[in-house]
Amino acid sequence: MKLKQIVDTDYVNYKLPSMYLATCVCDWKCCKEAGVPVTVCQNNPTTQMPNVEVPADEILRRFYTNPLSKAFVFAGLEPFKQWQELYETIQYIRGAGCGADIVIYSGYTEEELAEYITTVQPYHNIIIKFGRYKPNDTARYDDVLGITLVSSNQYAKRIS
């Protein structure tokens, strides 16, 4: 999978210590809809990082050799813009018998991702964070993620 970054242990994006996998592509839908420059996005600096190809077996090897991380978090830009790679990585993780939570951060709505949700529902322990970033909106605590999200329209859902 092409990634911008892997953080072997992250404590910010999920209630459990997680391996954070920053994806490479975004269409900046949040900024475009809000009428703000993409430089406002917290993930904009990630675009300056080089893309690195990390095979699924290497992701899983790093996860298993790290005694701290208990989940995977795909985020950074828009993971669903790399759907085929994301899906193949999920298949590999589950095919190898790893049942750890897989959290996918998206700026899309649940309705916009309906087809993808149906495709990954057979795999267990999949959580998706939905909703666009809205500048200057009210933050809200999300019980599923165990963290505070920056916009009131954002929420996570355990889909399987």
PDB file of N, CA and C in Angstrom, residues 60-158:
ATOM      1  N   LEU A  60       1.756  -5.737   8.777  1.00  0.00           N
ATOM      2  CA  LEU A  60       1.372  -6.700   9.804  1.00  0.00           C
ATOM      3  C   LEU A  60       2.577  -7.133  10.646  1.00  0.00           C
ATOM      4  N   ARG A  61       3.737  -7.305  10.034  1.00  0.00           N
ATOM      5  CA  ARG A  61       4.951  -7.656  10.787  1.00  0.00           C
ATOM      6  C   ARG A  61       5.266  -6.577  11.815  1.00  0.00           C
ATOM      7  N   ARG A  62       5.209  -5.322  11.391  1.00  0.00           N
ATOM      8  CA  ARG A  62       5.497  -4.217  12.311  1.00  0.00           C
ATOM      9  C   ARG A  62       4.461  -4.165  13.437  1.00  0.00           C
ATOM     10  N   PHE A  63       3.206  -4.430  13.104  1.00  0.00           N
ATOM     11  CA  PHE A  63       2.147  -4.436  14.116  1.00  0.00           C
ATOM     12  C   PHE A  63       2.407  -5.522  15.158  1.00  0.00           C
ATOM     13  N   TYR A  64       2.706  -6.722  14.689  1.00  0.00           N
ATOM     14  CA  TYR A  64       2.913  -7.843  15.614  1.00  0.00           C
ATOM     15  C   TYR A  64       4.180  -7.713  16.451  1.00  0.00           C
ATOM     16  N   THR A  65       5.183  -7.022  15.943  1.00  0.00           N
ATOM     17  CA  THR A  65       6.427  -6.877  16.717  1.00  0.00           C
ATOM     18  C   THR A  65       6.380  -5.685  17.671  1.00  0.00           C
ATOM     19  N   ASN A  66       5.286  -4.945  17.638  1.00  0.00           N
ATOM     20  CA  ASN A  66       5.115  -3.817  18.548  1.00  0.00           C
ATOM     21  C   ASN A  66       4.167  -4.243  19.675  1.00  0.00           C
ATOM     22  N   PRO A  67       4.659  -4.363  20.879  1.00  0.00           N
ATOM     23  CA  PRO A  67       3.800  -4.835  21.971  1.00  0.00           C
ATOM     24  C   PRO A  67       2.763  -3.807  22.428  1.00  0.00           C
ATOM     25  N   LEU A  68       2.860  -2.557  21.964  1.00  0.00           N
ATOM     26  CA  LEU A  68       1.961  -1.513  22.441  1.00  0.00           C
ATOM     27  C   LEU A  68       0.686  -1.359  21.609  1.00  0.00           C
ATOM     28  N   SER A  69       0.795  -1.409  20.303  1.00  0.00           N
ATOM     29  CA  SER A  69      -0.361  -1.132  19.452  1.00  0.00           C
ATOM     30  C   SER A  69      -1.366  -2.271  19.458  1.00  0.00           C
ATOM     31  N   LYS A  70      -2.647  -1.879  19.535  1.00  0.00           N
ATOM     32  CA  LYS A  70      -3.749  -2.843  19.618  1.00  0.00           C
ATOM     33  C   LYS A  70      -4.768  -2.668  18.491  1.00  0.00           C
ATOM     34  N   ALA A  71      -4.554  -1.685  17.595  1.00  0.00           N
ATOM     35  CA  ALA A  71      -5.493  -1.409  16.507  1.00  0.00           C
ATOM     36  C   ALA A  71      -4.734  -0.763  15.355  1.00  0.00           C
ATOM     37  N   PHE A  72      -5.396  -0.706  14.215  1.00  0.00           N
ATOM     38  CA  PHE A  72      -4.869  -0.018  13.034  1.00  0.00           C
ATOM     39  C   PHE A  72      -5.743   1.208  12.790  1.00  0.00           C
ATOM     40  N   VAL A  73      -5.139   2.339  12.456  1.00  0.00           N
ATOM     41  CA  VAL A  73      -5.890   3.536  12.074  1.00  0.00           C
ATOM     42  C   VAL A  73      -5.379   3.995  10.715  1.00  0.00           C
ATOM     43  N   PHE A  74      -6.251   3.928   9.706  1.00  0.00           N
ATOM     44  CA  PHE A  74      -5.949   4.447   8.375  1.00  0.00           C
ATOM     45  C   PHE A  74      -6.535   5.847   8.302  1.00  0.00           C
ATOM     46  N   ALA A  75      -5.694   6.844   8.079  1.00  0.00           N
ATOM     47  CA  ALA A  75      -6.151   8.231   8.085  1.00  0.00           C
ATOM     48  C   ALA A  75      -5.153   9.088   7.320  1.00  0.00           C
ATOM     49  N   GLY A  76      -4.984  10.302   7.761  1.00  0.00           N
ATOM     50  CA  GLY A  76      -3.961  11.187   7.190  1.00  0.00           C
ATOM     51  C   GLY A  76      -4.473  12.032   6.058  1.00  0.00           C
ATOM     52  N   LEU A  77      -4.995  11.412   5.053  1.00  0.00           N
ATOM     53  CA  LEU A  77      -5.655  12.125   3.963  1.00  0.00           C
ATOM     54  C   LEU A  77      -7.013  11.452   3.792  1.00  0.00           C
ATOM     55  N   GLU A  78      -7.307  10.861   2.662  1.00  0.00           N
ATOM     56  CA  GLU A  78      -8.605  10.177   2.485  1.00  0.00           C
ATOM     57  C   GLU A  78      -8.361   8.733   2.063  1.00  0.00           C
ATOM     58  N   PRO A  79      -8.402   7.794   3.011  1.00  0.00           N
ATOM     59  CA  PRO A  79      -8.130   6.388   2.693  1.00  0.00           C
ATOM     60  C   PRO A  79      -9.007   5.813   1.583  1.00  0.00           C
ATOM     61  N   PHE A  80     -10.240   6.266   1.479  1.00  0.00           N
ATOM     62  CA  PHE A  80     -11.123   5.695   0.460  1.00  0.00           C
ATOM     63  C   PHE A  80     -10.747   6.124  -0.957  1.00  0.00           C
ATOM     64  N   LYS A  81      -9.864   7.101  -1.096  1.00  0.00           N
ATOM     65  CA  LYS A  81      -9.326   7.457  -2.410  1.00  0.00           C
ATOM     66  C   LYS A  81      -8.292   6.420  -2.868  1.00  0.00           C
ATOM     67  N   GLN A  82      -7.903   5.539  -1.959  1.00  0.00           N
ATOM     68  CA  GLN A  82      -7.005   4.424  -2.273  1.00  0.00           C
ATOM     69  C   GLN A  82      -7.731   3.113  -1.985  1.00  0.00           C
ATOM     70  N   TRP A  83      -8.963   3.041  -2.398  1.00  0.00           N
ATOM     71  CA  TRP A  83      -9.846   1.951  -2.043  1.00  0.00           C
ATOM     72  C   TRP A  83      -9.242   0.583  -2.298  1.00  0.00           C
ATOM     73  N   GLN A  84      -8.734   0.327  -3.491  1.00  0.00           N
ATOM     74  CA  GLN A  84      -8.251  -1.020  -3.806  1.00  0.00           C
ATOM     75  C   GLN A  84      -7.117  -1.429  -2.875  1.00  0.00           C
ATOM     76  N   GLU A  85      -6.186  -0.537  -2.642  1.00  0.00           N
ATOM     77  CA  GLU A  85      -5.072  -0.826  -1.735  1.00  0.00           C
ATOM     78  C   GLU A  85      -5.562  -1.016  -0.298  1.00  0.00           C
ATOM     79  N   LEU A  86      -6.475  -0.157   0.124  1.00  0.00           N
ATOM     80  CA  LEU A  86      -7.039  -0.266   1.473  1.00  0.00           C
ATOM     81  C   LEU A  86      -7.740  -1.606   1.648  1.00  0.00           C
ATOM     82  N   TYR A  87      -8.578  -1.950   0.698  1.00  0.00           N
ATOM     83  CA  TYR A  87      -9.339  -3.198   0.776  1.00  0.00           C
ATOM     84  C   TYR A  87      -8.407  -4.416   0.785  1.00  0.00           C
ATOM     85  N   GLU A  88      -7.403  -4.417  -0.071  1.00  0.00           N
ATOM     86  CA  GLU A  88      -6.459  -5.544  -0.111  1.00  0.00           C
ATOM     87  C   GLU A  88      -5.681  -5.658   1.197  1.00  0.00           C
ATOM     88  N   THR A  89      -5.359  -4.534   1.813  1.00  0.00           N
ATOM     89  CA  THR A  89      -4.648  -4.566   3.096  1.00  0.00           C
ATOM     90  C   THR A  89      -5.557  -5.119   4.192  1.00  0.00           C
ATOM     91  N   ILE A  90      -6.817  -4.704   4.198  1.00  0.00           N
ATOM     92  CA  ILE A  90      -7.773  -5.259   5.160  1.00  0.00           C
ATOM     93  C   ILE A  90      -7.910  -6.765   4.959  1.00  0.00           C
ATOM     94  N   GLN A  91      -8.037  -7.195   3.712  1.00  0.00           N
ATOM     95  CA  GLN A  91      -8.140  -8.626   3.421  1.00  0.00           C
ATOM     96  C   GLN A  91      -6.915  -9.373   3.935  1.00  0.00           C
ATOM     97  N   TYR A  92      -5.745  -8.811   3.728  1.00  0.00           N
ATOM     98  CA  TYR A  92      -4.515  -9.466   4.178  1.00  0.00           C
ATOM     99  C   TYR A  92      -4.480  -9.572   5.703  1.00  0.00           C
ATOM    100  N   ILE A  93      -4.789  -8.478   6.378  1.00  0.00           N
ATOM    101  CA  ILE A  93      -4.765  -8.470   7.846  1.00  0.00           C
ATOM    102  C   ILE A  93      -5.720  -9.529   8.393  1.00  0.00           C
ATOM    103  N   ARG A  94      -6.932  -9.553   7.879  1.00  0.00           N
ATOM    104  CA  ARG A  94      -7.916 -10.524   8.361  1.00  0.00           C
ATOM    105  C   ARG A  94      -7.566 -11.940   7.918  1.00  0.00           C
ATOM    106  N   GLY A  95      -7.053 -12.088   6.715  1.00  0.00           N
ATOM    107  CA  GLY A  95      -6.657 -13.404   6.214  1.00  0.00           C
ATOM    108  C   GLY A  95      -5.529 -14.025   7.014  1.00  0.00           C
ATOM    109  N   ALA A  96      -4.711 -13.166   7.625  1.00  0.00           N
ATOM    110  CA  ALA A  96      -3.612 -13.639   8.462  1.00  0.00           C
ATOM    111  C   ALA A  96      -4.082 -13.955   9.884  1.00  0.00           C
ATOM    112  N   GLY A  97      -5.369 -13.772  10.141  1.00  0.00           N
ATOM    113  CA  GLY A  97      -5.914 -14.114  11.448  1.00  0.00           C
ATOM    114  C   GLY A  97      -5.854 -12.999  12.477  1.00  0.00           C
ATOM    115  N   CYS A  98      -5.502 -11.792  12.065  1.00  0.00           N
ATOM    116  CA  CYS A  98      -5.438 -10.668  12.995  1.00  0.00           C
ATOM    117  C   CYS A  98      -6.830 -10.061  13.154  1.00  0.00           C
ATOM    118  N   GLY A  99      -7.341 -10.035  14.358  1.00  0.00           N
ATOM    119  CA  GLY A  99      -8.677  -9.520  14.620  1.00  0.00           C
ATOM    120  C   GLY A  99      -8.703  -8.133  15.232  1.00  0.00           C
ATOM    121  N   ALA A 100      -7.551  -7.444  15.270  1.00  0.00           N
ATOM    122  CA  ALA A 100      -7.490  -6.109  15.864  1.00  0.00           C
ATOM    123  C   ALA A 100      -8.440  -5.152  15.158  1.00  0.00           C
ATOM    124  N   ASP A 101      -8.944  -4.168  15.906  1.00  0.00           N
ATOM    125  CA  ASP A 101      -9.798  -3.151  15.302  1.00  0.00           C
ATOM    126  C   ASP A 101      -9.067  -2.471  14.144  1.00  0.00           C
ATOM    127  N   ILE A 102      -9.807  -2.216  13.084  1.00  0.00           N
ATOM    128  CA  ILE A 102      -9.325  -1.422  11.953  1.00  0.00           C
ATOM    129  C   ILE A 102     -10.220  -0.195  11.882  1.00  0.00           C
ATOM    130  N   VAL A 103      -9.627   0.967  12.108  1.00  0.00           N
ATOM    131  CA  VAL A 103     -10.341   2.232  12.102  1.00  0.00           C
ATOM    132  C   VAL A 103      -9.959   2.984  10.834  1.00  0.00           C
ATOM    133  N   ILE A 104     -10.973   3.469  10.111  1.00  0.00           N
ATOM    134  CA  ILE A 104     -10.731   4.208   8.878  1.00  0.00           C
ATOM    135  C   ILE A 104     -11.354   5.591   9.031  1.00  0.00           C
ATOM    136  N   TYR A 105     -10.518   6.617   8.979  1.00  0.00           N
ATOM    137  CA  TYR A 105     -10.989   7.995   9.060  1.00  0.00           C
ATOM    138  C   TYR A 105     -11.340   8.471   7.662  1.00  0.00           C
ATOM    139  N   SER A 106     -12.561   8.976   7.507  1.00  0.00           N
ATOM    140  CA  SER A 106     -12.983   9.500   6.210  1.00  0.00           C
ATOM    141  C   SER A 106     -13.694  10.827   6.385  1.00  0.00           C
ATOM    142  N   GLY A 107     -13.563  11.671   5.388  1.00  0.00           N
ATOM    143  CA  GLY A 107     -14.320  12.907   5.335  1.00  0.00           C
ATOM    144  C   GLY A 107     -15.638  12.732   4.606  1.00  0.00           C
ATOM    145  N   TYR A 108     -15.882  11.537   4.097  1.00  0.00           N
ATOM    146  CA  TYR A 108     -17.135  11.265   3.396  1.00  0.00           C
ATOM    147  C   TYR A 108     -18.250  10.954   4.389  1.00  0.00           C
ATOM    148  N   THR A 109     -19.470  11.059   3.926  1.00  0.00           N
ATOM    149  CA  THR A 109     -20.622  10.713   4.747  1.00  0.00           C
ATOM    150  C   THR A 109     -20.883   9.218   4.641  1.00  0.00           C
ATOM    151  N   GLU A 110     -21.685   8.720   5.551  1.00  0.00           N
ATOM    152  CA  GLU A 110     -22.048   7.308   5.543  1.00  0.00           C
ATOM    153  C   GLU A 110     -22.757   6.947   4.230  1.00  0.00           C
ATOM    154  N   GLU A 111     -23.598   7.830   3.751  1.00  0.00           N
ATOM    155  CA  GLU A 111     -24.315   7.588   2.495  1.00  0.00           C
ATOM    156  C   GLU A 111     -23.348   7.518   1.312  1.00  0.00           C
ATOM    157  N   GLU A 112     -22.354   8.382   1.295  1.00  0.00           N
ATOM    158  CA  GLU A 112     -21.376   8.395   0.196  1.00  0.00           C
ATOM    159  C   GLU A 112     -20.523   7.131   0.184  1.00  0.00           C
ATOM    160  N   LEU A 113     -20.395   6.480   1.318  1.00  0.00           N
ATOM    161  CA  LEU A 113     -19.553   5.284   1.429  1.00  0.00           C
ATOM    162  C   LEU A 113     -20.350   3.986   1.471  1.00  0.00           C
ATOM    163  N   ALA A 114     -21.621   4.030   1.176  1.00  0.00           N
ATOM    164  CA  ALA A 114     -22.495   2.852   1.313  1.00  0.00           C
ATOM    165  C   ALA A 114     -21.943   1.621   0.608  1.00  0.00           C
ATOM    166  N   GLU A 115     -21.463   1.762  -0.602  1.00  0.00           N
ATOM    167  CA  GLU A 115     -20.944   0.614  -1.354  1.00  0.00           C
ATOM    168  C   GLU A 115     -19.705   0.026  -0.685  1.00  0.00           C
ATOM    169  N   TYR A 116     -18.819   0.885  -0.200  1.00  0.00           N
ATOM    170  CA  TYR A 116     -17.610   0.420   0.478  1.00  0.00           C
ATOM    171  C   TYR A 116     -17.945  -0.286   1.791  1.00  0.00           C
ATOM    172  N   ILE A 117     -18.908   0.269   2.506  1.00  0.00           N
ATOM    173  CA  ILE A 117     -19.332  -0.326   3.780  1.00  0.00           C
ATOM    174  C   ILE A 117     -19.828  -1.746   3.552  1.00  0.00           C
ATOM    175  N   THR A 118     -20.649  -1.921   2.553  1.00  0.00           N
ATOM    176  CA  THR A 118     -21.173  -3.247   2.226  1.00  0.00           C
ATOM    177  C   THR A 118     -20.036  -4.219   1.918  1.00  0.00           C
ATOM    178  N   THR A 119     -19.018  -3.739   1.244  1.00  0.00           N
ATOM    179  CA  THR A 119     -17.893  -4.596   0.857  1.00  0.00           C
ATOM    180  C   THR A 119     -17.063  -5.042   2.057  1.00  0.00           C
ATOM    181  N   VAL A 120     -16.854  -4.166   3.039  1.00  0.00           N
ATOM    182  CA  VAL A 120     -16.006  -4.541   4.181  1.00  0.00           C
ATOM    183  C   VAL A 120     -16.787  -5.099   5.368  1.00  0.00           C
ATOM    184  N   GLN A 121     -18.112  -5.049   5.322  1.00  0.00           N
ATOM    185  CA  GLN A 121     -18.905  -5.552   6.456  1.00  0.00           C
ATOM    186  C   GLN A 121     -18.633  -7.010   6.815  1.00  0.00           C
ATOM    187  N   PRO A 122     -18.317  -7.884   5.865  1.00  0.00           N
ATOM    188  CA  PRO A 122     -18.031  -9.262   6.253  1.00  0.00           C
ATOM    189  C   PRO A 122     -16.790  -9.411   7.155  1.00  0.00           C
ATOM    190  N   TYR A 123     -15.916  -8.422   7.138  1.00  0.00           N
ATOM    191  CA  TYR A 123     -14.726  -8.463   7.996  1.00  0.00           C
ATOM    192  C   TYR A 123     -15.101  -7.874   9.353  1.00  0.00           C
ATOM    193  N   HIS A 124     -14.645  -8.505  10.422  1.00  0.00           N
ATOM    194  CA  HIS A 124     -15.036  -8.065  11.759  1.00  0.00           C
ATOM    195  C   HIS A 124     -14.153  -6.915  12.256  1.00  0.00           C
ATOM    196  N   ASN A 125     -14.694  -6.202  13.220  1.00  0.00           N
ATOM    197  CA  ASN A 125     -13.989  -5.116  13.909  1.00  0.00           C
ATOM    198  C   ASN A 125     -13.527  -3.992  12.974  1.00  0.00           C
ATOM    199  N   ILE A 126     -14.442  -3.538  12.121  1.00  0.00           N
ATOM    200  CA  ILE A 126     -14.169  -2.407  11.234  1.00  0.00           C
ATOM    201  C   ILE A 126     -14.959  -1.203  11.754  1.00  0.00           C
ATOM    202  N   ILE A 127     -14.266  -0.089  11.932  1.00  0.00           N
ATOM    203  CA  ILE A 127     -14.859   1.151  12.407  1.00  0.00           C
ATOM    204  C   ILE A 127     -14.552   2.232  11.384  1.00  0.00           C
ATOM    205  N   ILE A 128     -15.558   3.018  11.030  1.00  0.00           N
ATOM    206  CA  ILE A 128     -15.338   4.120  10.097  1.00  0.00           C
ATOM    207  C   ILE A 128     -15.763   5.419  10.761  1.00  0.00           C
ATOM    208  N   LYS A 129     -14.891   6.418  10.668  1.00  0.00           N
ATOM    209  CA  LYS A 129     -15.225   7.772  11.116  1.00  0.00           C
ATOM    210  C   LYS A 129     -15.730   8.515   9.881  1.00  0.00           C
ATOM    211  N   PHE A 130     -16.930   9.068   9.986  1.00  0.00           N
ATOM    212  CA  PHE A 130     -17.589   9.760   8.879  1.00  0.00           C
ATOM    213  C   PHE A 130     -17.641  11.266   9.121  1.00  0.00           C
ATOM    214  N   GLY A 131     -17.757  12.034   8.038  1.00  0.00           N
ATOM    215  CA  GLY A 131     -18.072  13.456   8.138  1.00  0.00           C
ATOM    216  C   GLY A 131     -16.936  14.387   7.798  1.00  0.00           C
ATOM    217  N   ARG A 132     -17.313  15.460   7.137  1.00  0.00           N
ATOM    218  CA  ARG A 132     -16.364  16.484   6.717  1.00  0.00           C
ATOM    219  C   ARG A 132     -15.917  17.340   7.912  1.00  0.00           C
ATOM    220  N   TYR A 133     -14.720  17.844   7.790  1.00  0.00           N
ATOM    221  CA  TYR A 133     -14.234  18.856   8.709  1.00  0.00           C
ATOM    222  C   TYR A 133     -14.958  20.158   8.385  1.00  0.00           C
ATOM    223  N   LYS A 134     -15.472  20.817   9.411  1.00  0.00           N
ATOM    224  CA  LYS A 134     -16.127  22.120   9.251  1.00  0.00           C
ATOM    225  C   LYS A 134     -15.382  23.134  10.105  1.00  0.00           C
ATOM    226  N   PRO A 135     -14.731  24.102   9.463  1.00  0.00           N
ATOM    227  CA  PRO A 135     -13.975  25.099  10.237  1.00  0.00           C
ATOM    228  C   PRO A 135     -14.851  25.813  11.264  1.00  0.00           C
ATOM    229  N   ASN A 136     -14.313  26.023  12.426  1.00  0.00           N
ATOM    230  CA  ASN A 136     -14.957  26.768  13.508  1.00  0.00           C
ATOM    231  C   ASN A 136     -16.256  26.132  14.009  1.00  0.00           C
ATOM    232  N   ASP A 137     -16.414  24.846  13.803  1.00  0.00           N
ATOM    233  CA  ASP A 137     -17.593  24.150  14.286  1.00  0.00           C
ATOM    234  C   ASP A 137     -17.358  23.699  15.726  1.00  0.00           C
ATOM    235  N   THR A 138     -18.395  23.177  16.348  1.00  0.00           N
ATOM    236  CA  THR A 138     -18.318  22.690  17.716  1.00  0.00           C
ATOM    237  C   THR A 138     -17.748  21.274  17.739  1.00  0.00           C
ATOM    238  N   ALA A 139     -16.764  21.058  18.580  1.00  0.00           N
ATOM    239  CA  ALA A 139     -16.180  19.727  18.736  1.00  0.00           C
ATOM    240  C   ALA A 139     -17.169  18.832  19.476  1.00  0.00           C
ATOM    241  N   ARG A 140     -17.007  17.517  19.290  1.00  0.00           N
ATOM    242  CA  ARG A 140     -17.866  16.565  20.005  1.00  0.00           C
ATOM    243  C   ARG A 140     -17.075  15.314  20.356  1.00  0.00           C
ATOM    244  N   TYR A 141     -17.346  14.789  21.541  1.00  0.00           N
ATOM    245  CA  TYR A 141     -16.714  13.553  21.974  1.00  0.00           C
ATOM    246  C   TYR A 141     -17.415  12.386  21.283  1.00  0.00           C
ATOM    247  N   ASP A 142     -16.629  11.463  20.752  1.00  0.00           N
ATOM    248  CA  ASP A 142     -17.180  10.283  20.087  1.00  0.00           C
ATOM    249  C   ASP A 142     -16.915   9.056  20.946  1.00  0.00           C
ATOM    250  N   ASP A 143     -17.988   8.397  21.369  1.00  0.00           N
ATOM    251  CA  ASP A 143     -17.868   7.228  22.239  1.00  0.00           C
ATOM    252  C   ASP A 143     -17.207   6.040  21.552  1.00  0.00           C
ATOM    253  N   VAL A 144     -17.417   5.882  20.261  1.00  0.00           N
ATOM    254  CA  VAL A 144     -16.842   4.740  19.539  1.00  0.00           C
ATOM    255  C   VAL A 144     -15.323   4.866  19.460  1.00  0.00           C
ATOM    256  N   LEU A 145     -14.842   6.055  19.107  1.00  0.00           N
ATOM    257  CA  LEU A 145     -13.396   6.270  19.006  1.00  0.00           C
ATOM    258  C   LEU A 145     -12.752   6.537  20.360  1.00  0.00           C
ATOM    259  N   GLY A 146     -13.536   7.087  21.286  1.00  0.00           N
ATOM    260  CA  GLY A 146     -12.985   7.443  22.587  1.00  0.00           C
ATOM    261  C   GLY A 146     -12.144   8.702  22.539  1.00  0.00           C
ATOM    262  N   ILE A 147     -12.427   9.576  21.580  1.00  0.00           N
ATOM    263  CA  ILE A 147     -11.695  10.838  21.435  1.00  0.00           C
ATOM    264  C   ILE A 147     -12.678  11.936  21.043  1.00  0.00           C
ATOM    265  N   THR A 148     -12.208  13.175  21.067  1.00  0.00           N
ATOM    266  CA  THR A 148     -13.012  14.305  20.630  1.00  0.00           C
ATOM    267  C   THR A 148     -12.715  14.611  19.169  1.00  0.00           C
ATOM    268  N   LEU A 149     -13.779  14.702  18.376  1.00  0.00           N
ATOM    269  CA  LEU A 149     -13.679  15.073  16.966  1.00  0.00           C
ATOM    270  C   LEU A 149     -13.944  16.570  16.837  1.00  0.00           C
ATOM    271  N   VAL A 150     -13.370  17.202  15.829  1.00  0.00           N
ATOM    272  CA  VAL A 150     -13.390  18.665  15.747  1.00  0.00           C
ATOM    273  C   VAL A 150     -14.675  19.264  15.198  1.00  0.00           C
ATOM    274  N   SER A 151     -15.532  18.461  14.592  1.00  0.00           N
ATOM    275  CA  SER A 151     -16.767  18.998  14.012  1.00  0.00           C
ATOM    276  C   SER A 151     -17.975  18.211  14.501  1.00  0.00           C
ATOM    277  N   SER A 152     -19.069  18.917  14.725  1.00  0.00           N
ATOM    278  CA  SER A 152     -20.262  18.302  15.312  1.00  0.00           C
ATOM    279  C   SER A 152     -20.917  17.264  14.402  1.00  0.00           C
ATOM    280  N   ASN A 153     -20.665  17.318  13.110  1.00  0.00           N
ATOM    281  CA  ASN A 153     -21.256  16.365  12.163  1.00  0.00           C
ATOM    282  C   ASN A 153     -20.444  15.077  12.039  1.00  0.00           C
ATOM    283  N   GLN A 154     -19.285  15.033  12.646  1.00  0.00           N
ATOM    284  CA  GLN A 154     -18.425  13.862  12.534  1.00  0.00           C
ATOM    285  C   GLN A 154     -18.771  12.832  13.608  1.00  0.00           C
ATOM    286  N   TYR A 155     -18.702  11.564  13.221  1.00  0.00           N
ATOM    287  CA  TYR A 155     -18.988  10.481  14.153  1.00  0.00           C
ATOM    288  C   TYR A 155     -18.355   9.202  13.609  1.00  0.00           C
ATOM    289  N   ALA A 156     -18.160   8.257  14.494  1.00  0.00           N
ATOM    290  CA  ALA A 156     -17.641   6.951  14.092  1.00  0.00           C
ATOM    291  C   ALA A 156     -18.699   5.897  14.351  1.00  0.00           C
ATOM    292  N   LYS A 157     -18.602   4.853  13.556  1.00  0.00           N
ATOM    293  CA  LYS A 157     -19.573   3.764  13.668  1.00  0.00           C
ATOM    294  C   LYS A 157     -18.844   2.443  13.474  1.00  0.00           C
ATOM    295  N   ARG A 158     -19.119   1.513  14.360  1.00  0.00           N
ATOM    296  CA  ARG A 158     -18.600   0.144  14.191  1.00  0.00           C
ATOM    297  C   ARG A 158     -19.525  -0.521  13.174  1.00  0.00           C
TER     298      ARG A 158
END
